[in-house]
Coordinates of C-alpha atoms in Angstrom, one line a residue:
X711 CA 123.5 26.0 16.6
X712 CA 120.7 24.4 18.6
X713 CA 121.3 21.7 21.2
X714 CA 119.6 19.0 19.2
X715 CA 121.7 19.8 16.1
X716 CA 124.9 19.6 18.2
X717 CA 123.8 16.2 19.6
X718 CA 123.1 14.8 16.1
X719 CA 126.5 16.1 14.8
X720 CA 128.3 14.5 17.8
X721 CA 126.5 11.2 17.2
X722 CA 127.4 11.2 13.5
X723 CA 131.1 11.9 14.2
X724 CA 131.2 9.1 16.8
X725 CA 129.6 6.6 14.5
X726 CA 132.0 7.6 11.7
X727 CA 135.0 7.1 14.0
X728 CA 133.7 3.8 15.2
X729 CA 133.2 2.6 11.6
X730 CA 136.7 3.6 10.6
X731 CA 138.3 1.9 13.6
X732 CA 136.4 -1.3 12.9
X733 CA 137.5 -1.3 9.3
X734 CA 141.1 -0.8 10.3
X735 CA 140.6 -3.7 12.8
X736 CA 139.3 -6.0 10.1
X737 CA 142.0 -5.0 7.7
X738 CA 144.7 -5.9 10.3
X739 CA 143.0 -9.3 11.0
X740 CA 142.8 -10.1 7.3
X741 CA 145.4 -12.7 6.4
X742 CA 146.8 -13.2 3.0
X743 CA 147.7 -16.6 1.6
X744 CA 151.5 -16.9 1.7
X745 CA 151.4 -19.9 -0.7
X746 CA 152.7 -23.4 -0.1
X747 CA 154.9 -23.8 3.0
X748 CA 156.1 -27.4 2.1
X749 CA 156.6 -29.6 -0.9
X750 CA 153.7 -31.8 -2.0
X751 CA 155.6 -34.8 -0.7
X752 CA 155.8 -33.3 2.7
X753 CA 152.1 -32.3 2.8
X754 CA 151.3 -35.9 1.8
X755 CA 153.5 -37.4 4.5
X756 CA 152.1 -35.1 7.1
X757 CA 148.6 -36.2 6.1
X758 CA 149.5 -39.9 6.3
X759 CA 151.1 -39.5 9.8
X760 CA 148.0 -37.6 11.0
X761 CA 145.7 -40.4 9.7
X762 CA 147.9 -43.0 11.4
X763 CA 147.3 -41.2 14.7
X764 CA 143.6 -40.6 13.9
X765 CA 144.1 -36.9 13.9
X766 CA 141.5 -36.1 11.3
X767 CA 141.6 -32.3 11.6
X768 CA 145.3 -32.2 10.9
X769 CA 145.0 -34.7 8.1
X770 CA 142.2 -32.7 6.5
X771 CA 144.2 -29.5 6.6
X772 CA 147.3 -31.1 5.0
X773 CA 145.2 -32.8 2.3
X774 CA 143.3 -29.6 1.5
X775 CA 146.6 -27.7 1.3
X776 CA 148.0 -30.4 -1.0
X777 CA 144.8 -30.1 -3.2
X778 CA 145.0 -26.3 -3.3
X779 CA 148.7 -25.8 -4.0
X780 CA 149.4 -28.9 -6.1
X781 CA 146.2 -29.7 -8.1
X782 CA 148.1 -31.9 -10.4
X783 CA 150.9 -34.3 -9.6
X784 CA 151.7 -37.8 -8.5
X785 CA 149.9 -37.4 -5.2
X786 CA 146.7 -35.7 -6.5
X787 CA 144.4 -38.7 -6.9
X788 CA 145.4 -40.4 -3.7
X789 CA 145.0 -37.1 -1.8
X790 CA 141.4 -36.8 -3.2
X791 CA 140.6 -40.3 -2.0
X792 CA 142.0 -39.6 1.5
X793 CA 140.2 -36.3 1.6
X794 CA 136.8 -37.7 0.9
X795 CA 137.5 -40.3 3.6
X796 CA 138.6 -37.8 6.3
X797 CA 135.6 -35.6 5.6
X798 CA 133.2 -38.5 6.0
X799 CA 134.9 -39.5 9.3
X800 CA 134.4 -35.9 10.5
X801 CA 130.7 -36.1 9.6
X802 CA 131.1 -33.5 6.8
X803 CA 129.0 -35.6 4.5
X804 CA 128.2 -32.8 2.1
X805 CA 132.0 -32.2 1.8
X806 CA 132.6 -35.9 1.2
X807 CA 130.0 -36.0 -1.5
X808 CA 131.5 -32.9 -3.2
X809 CA 135.0 -34.5 -3.3
X810 CA 133.6 -37.8 -4.5
X811 CA 131.6 -36.1 -7.3
X812 CA 134.8 -34.2 -8.5
X813 CA 136.8 -37.4 -8.3
X814 CA 134.3 -39.3 -10.4
X815 CA 134.2 -36.5 -13.0
X816 CA 138.0 -36.1 -13.2
X817 CA 139.2 -39.7 -13.0
X818 CA 136.5 -41.9 -14.7
X819 CA 139.0 -44.7 -15.3
X820 CA 140.6 -44.8 -11.9
X821 CA 141.1 -48.2 -10.3
X822 CA 139.3 -47.1 -7.1
X823 CA 136.3 -45.4 -8.8
X824 CA 133.9 -47.8 -7.2
X825 CA 135.0 -46.5 -3.8
X826 CA 134.0 -43.0 -4.7
X827 CA 130.6 -44.1 -5.9
X828 CA 130.1 -46.1 -2.7
X829 CA 131.2 -43.4 -0.3
X830 CA 129.0 -40.9 -2.1
X831 CA 126.0 -43.1 -1.7
X832 CA 126.6 -43.7 2.0
X833 CA 127.3 -40.1 2.7
X834 CA 124.0 -39.1 1.1
X835 CA 122.3 -41.6 3.4
X836 CA 123.8 -39.9 6.4
X837 CA 122.8 -36.4 5.5
X838 CA 119.8 -35.5 7.6
X839 CA 120.2 -38.5 9.9
X840 CA 120.9 -36.9 13.2
X841 CA 121.4 -38.3 16.7
X842 CA 117.7 -37.7 17.6
X843 CA 116.8 -40.3 14.9
X844 CA 119.7 -42.5 15.8
X845 CA 118.8 -43.1 19.4
X846 CA 115.0 -42.9 19.3
X847 CA 112.2 -44.6 17.4
X848 CA 111.7 -41.5 15.2
X849 CA 112.1 -42.4 11.5
X850 CA 113.9 -40.7 8.7
X851 CA 111.1 -41.7 6.4
X852 CA 108.8 -39.3 8.3
X853 CA 111.0 -36.4 7.1
X854 CA 112.2 -35.3 3.7
X855 CA 113.6 -38.3 1.9
X856 CA 115.3 -36.3 -0.9
X857 CA 118.8 -37.3 0.2
X858 CA 117.7 -40.9 0.5
X859 CA 116.6 -40.8 -3.2
X860 CA 120.0 -39.5 -4.1
X861 CA 121.7 -42.3 -2.1
X862 CA 119.4 -44.8 -3.9
X863 CA 120.5 -43.5 -7.3
X864 CA 124.2 -43.4 -6.2
X865 CA 124.2 -47.0 -5.0
X866 CA 122.1 -48.3 -8.0
X867 CA 124.7 -46.7 -10.3
X868 CA 127.5 -48.3 -8.3
X869 CA 126.0 -51.8 -8.8
X870 CA 125.3 -51.1 -12.5
X871 CA 128.8 -49.9 -13.3
X872 CA 130.6 -52.3 -11.0
X873 CA 128.6 -55.5 -10.6
X874 CA 131.5 -57.3 -9.1
X875 CA 132.6 -54.6 -6.7
X876 CA 133.5 -55.6 -3.2
X877 CA 130.9 -53.2 -1.9
X878 CA 128.0 -55.0 -3.7
X879 CA 126.6 -56.9 -0.7
X880 CA 126.6 -53.8 1.6
X881 CA 125.2 -51.7 -1.2
X882 CA 122.4 -54.2 -1.8
X883 CA 121.5 -54.2 1.9
X884 CA 121.4 -50.4 1.9
X885 CA 119.2 -50.3 -1.1
X886 CA 116.8 -52.6 0.7
X887 CA 116.8 -50.4 3.7
X888 CA 116.1 -47.3 1.6
X889 CA 113.2 -49.1 -0.1
X890 CA 111.7 -49.7 3.3
X891 CA 112.1 -46.1 4.1
X892 CA 110.3 -45.1 0.9
X893 CA 107.4 -47.4 1.7
X894 CA 107.2 -46.0 5.2
X895 CA 107.1 -42.5 3.8
X896 CA 104.2 -43.3 1.5
X897 CA 102.2 -45.2 4.2
X898 CA 102.8 -42.4 6.6
X899 CA 101.1 -40.0 4.2
X900 CA 98.2 -42.6 3.9
X901 CA 97.8 -42.5 7.7
X902 CA 97.6 -38.7 7.6
X903 CA 94.9 -39.0 4.9
X904 CA 93.0 -41.5 7.0
X905 CA 93.0 -39.2 10.0
X906 CA 91.6 -36.3 8.0
X907 CA 89.0 -38.5 6.1
X908 CA 90.7 -38.2 2.7
X909 CA 89.8 -41.7 1.7
X910 CA 90.8 -41.4 -2.0
X911 CA 94.2 -40.0 -1.1
X912 CA 94.7 -42.8 1.5
X913 CA 93.8 -45.5 -1.0
X914 CA 96.1 -44.1 -3.7
X915 CA 99.1 -44.0 -1.3
X916 CA 98.4 -47.5 0.0
X917 CA 98.0 -48.8 -3.6
X918 CA 101.4 -47.3 -4.5
X919 CA 103.0 -49.2 -1.6
X920 CA 101.3 -52.4 -2.7
X921 CA 102.4 -52.1 -6.3
X922 CA 105.9 -50.7 -6.0
X923 CA 107.2 -51.9 -2.6
X924 CA 105.7 -55.4 -2.4
X925 CA 108.4 -56.9 -0.2
X926 CA 108.3 -54.4 2.6
X927 CA 106.9 -54.5 6.2
X928 CA 104.3 -51.9 5.3
X929 CA 102.3 -54.3 3.0
X930 CA 99.8 -55.5 5.7
X931 CA 99.0 -51.9 6.6
X932 CA 98.7 -51.0 2.9
X933 CA 96.1 -53.8 2.3
X934 CA 94.2 -52.9 5.5
X935 CA 94.2 -49.2 4.4
X936 CA 92.8 -50.1 1.0
X937 CA 90.0 -52.2 2.5
X938 CA 89.1 -49.6 5.1
X939 CA 89.2 -46.7 2.6
X940 CA 87.1 -48.5 0.0
X941 CA 84.6 -49.4 2.7
X942 CA 84.3 -45.7 3.6
X943 CA 83.9 -44.7 0.0
X944 CA 81.0 -47.2 -0.4
X945 CA 82.9 -49.4 -2.9
X946 CA 81.9 -52.6 -1.1
X947 CA 83.1 -55.0 -3.9
X948 CA 86.7 -53.6 -3.8
X949 CA 86.6 -53.5 0.0
X950 CA 85.5 -57.1 0.2
X951 CA 88.4 -58.2 -2.1
X952 CA 91.1 -56.6 0.0
X953 CA 89.4 -57.8 3.2
X954 CA 89.5 -61.3 1.9
X955 CA 93.2 -60.9 1.0
X956 CA 93.8 -59.8 4.6
X957 CA 91.8 -62.7 6.0
X958 CA 94.0 -65.2 4.0
X959 CA 97.4 -63.6 4.9
X960 CA 96.9 -61.6 8.1
X961 CA 93.7 -62.9 9.8
X962 CA 94.4 -60.9 13.0
X963 CA 93.6 -57.7 11.1
X964 CA 90.0 -58.8 10.2
X965 CA 87.2 -58.8 12.6
X966 CA 84.0 -60.1 11.0
X967 CA 83.3 -57.7 8.1
X968 CA 85.5 -54.9 9.4
X969 CA 89.2 -54.2 9.3
X970 CA 91.3 -53.6 12.5
X971 CA 93.2 -50.7 11.0
X972 CA 94.6 -49.6 14.4
X973 CA 96.4 -53.0 14.8
X974 CA 97.7 -52.7 11.2
X975 CA 99.2 -49.3 11.9
X976 CA 101.4 -50.6 14.8
X977 CA 100.4 -47.7 17.0
X978 CA 102.9 -47.4 19.9
X979 CA 101.9 -47.1 23.6
X980 CA 101.5 -43.7 25.2
X981 CA 104.7 -44.2 27.2
X982 CA 106.5 -45.0 24.0
X983 CA 105.3 -41.8 22.3
X984 CA 106.1 -39.6 25.3
X985 CA 109.7 -40.9 25.5
X986 CA 110.2 -40.8 21.7
X987 CA 110.5 -44.6 21.6
X988 CA 113.1 -45.0 24.3
X989 CA 110.7 -46.6 26.8
X990 CA 107.5 -48.7 26.4
X991 CA 106.6 -51.2 23.8
X992 CA 105.1 -50.7 20.4
X993 CA 101.9 -52.8 19.8
X994 CA 102.6 -55.2 17.0
X995 CA 99.8 -57.7 16.4
X996 CA 101.2 -59.0 13.1
X997 CA 104.5 -60.1 11.8
X998 CA 106.0 -58.0 9.0
X999 CA 106.9 -59.6 5.7
X1000 CA 110.5 -59.3 6.5
X1001 CA 112.4 -58.8 9.8
X1002 CA 115.5 -57.3 8.2
X1003 CA 114.8 -53.6 7.9
X1004 CA 118.3 -52.2 8.7
X1005 CA 121.4 -52.0 6.7
X1006 CA 124.4 -54.3 7.0
X1007 CA 127.4 -52.1 7.8
X1008 CA 130.6 -52.7 6.0
X1009 CA 133.6 -50.9 7.6
X1010 CA 134.6 -47.9 5.5
X1011 CA 138.2 -47.1 6.2
X1012 CA 140.6 -44.9 4.3
X1013 CA 141.7 -45.8 0.8
X1014 CA 144.8 -47.9 0.2
X1015 CA 147.8 -45.9 -0.9
X1016 CA 149.1 -45.7 -4.4
X1017 CA 152.7 -46.6 -5.3
X1018 CA 154.0 -43.0 -5.0
X1019 CA 157.4 -41.4 -5.8
X1020 CA 160.3 -42.2 -3.6
X1021 CA 160.9 -39.9 -0.7
X1022 CA 164.3 -38.9 -2.1
X1023 CA 162.6 -36.2 -4.2
X1024 CA 162.3 -32.6 -2.9
X1025 CA 164.1 -32.0 0.4
X1026 CA 161.8 -30.6 3.1
X1027 CA 162.9 -27.8 5.4
X1028 CA 165.4 -28.9 8.1
X1029 CA 162.8 -28.7 10.8
X1030 CA 160.9 -31.6 9.2
X1031 CA 163.9 -33.5 7.9
X1032 CA 164.2 -35.7 11.0
X1033 CA 160.5 -36.6 11.0
X1034 CA 160.4 -38.0 7.5
X1035 CA 158.8 -41.4 7.1
X1036 CA 159.4 -43.9 4.4
X1037 CA 156.1 -44.2 2.5
X1038 CA 156.6 -47.9 2.1
X1039 CA 156.3 -48.3 5.9
X1040 CA 153.1 -46.4 6.2
X1041 CA 150.2 -48.6 7.3
X1042 CA 147.2 -49.0 5.0
X1043 CA 144.7 -49.5 7.9
X1044 CA 144.1 -46.8 10.5
X1045 CA 143.0 -48.6 13.6
X1046 CA 140.0 -50.1 11.8
X1047 CA 139.2 -53.9 11.3
X1048 CA 141.7 -55.6 9.0
X1049 CA 140.4 -57.3 5.8
X1050 CA 142.5 -60.1 4.5
X1051 CA 141.1 -59.9 1.0
X1052 CA 140.1 -56.6 -0.5
X1053 CA 137.9 -58.3 -3.0
X1054 CA 135.9 -60.1 -0.3
X1055 CA 132.6 -58.8 1.1
X1056 CA 131.9 -58.3 4.8
X1057 CA 129.6 -60.9 6.4
X1058 CA 128.5 -58.6 9.1
X1059 CA 125.1 -59.3 10.7
X1060 CA 122.3 -56.8 10.2
X1061 CA 122.5 -54.1 12.8
X1062 CA 120.5 -51.0 13.7
X1063 CA 121.1 -47.9 11.6
X1064 CA 124.2 -46.3 13.0
X1065 CA 127.0 -44.1 11.8
X1066 CA 128.6 -46.3 9.1
X1067 CA 132.3 -46.8 9.3
X1068 CA 133.5 -46.3 5.8
X1069 CA 135.9 -48.8 4.4
X1070 CA 138.9 -47.8 2.4
X1071 CA 139.1 -48.5 -1.3
X1072 CA 142.2 -50.3 -2.5
X1073 CA 144.9 -48.1 -4.0
X1074 CA 145.6 -48.1 -7.6
X1075 CA 149.2 -48.0 -8.8
X1076 CA 150.9 -44.8 -10.0
X1077 CA 154.0 -45.2 -12.0
X1078 CA 157.1 -44.0 -10.3
X1079 CA 158.6 -41.1 -12.2

């Protein structure tokens, strides 16, 4: 046997042995599900104690175990509400949306159904809204707005199905904010078309903003873009009409027979662009139609608890017997602002877009077996 053949054979044997050892290693590390370790009451109580201490990871594990091992029972619906809340608090927005969708599908007559609709809408707003957007002047509208459209549909459905919900004021403010983002998304495309000389595309985008988002801060720029684009296209009559509209409403944007498009676009200073909006001022020569562009945050805390079975039911293991807590003594709030009336609406002042603090839905009552 040649030397090269021996080397190939030795390499093959070593690779085979390494593969077998790795397979045995993985098989040893593989864990099998041993089934439920506690009763559903104990899982629920452990989750409540963890929530009281703001230990979201422990609460999530207990609630997921309860959902897995006891998919039906007196604790199921409340566990689903608590689980969507804990996932939202952990910034697992996709997971919160998943639980909310399942809750809406399985419990269409539940007393806290509006909470699931509201949390789903807010969670979809937060998907894709990272810290870079939160602490700089970068805008979510300049990215994909697909999740914002989902949030808009979710919150619109909430207000249609529950016109008197306690989340109606906050949902309305969020819808206004999303509308402003849609308008900014369209006008940003119009800016791109202006830069590349695509005047027809720029005029179409600007007209869309003017027709479908009439009460947004982007209206002055949309009118200026229309006047400027029509002038470039040689459509002097249309350009003169929009220029006159600008002269009547935003005279600072008109200079003789020309439009000051740069002023309408609110171009930031060089320092502002280099620092992503952290330093420097943006040049704003006109006042927008409305100054309220951000949402009003309504605290989102965990759902109120249902009236659940008495803790005298199944007896937990002796190791947990001493730590049992009477469900009637568990707090509804978890270190979040108190609300005296669950049917009232928060009067918080508009604030910059930040991570919303989701407010708990009131608990519905479950008959004691």
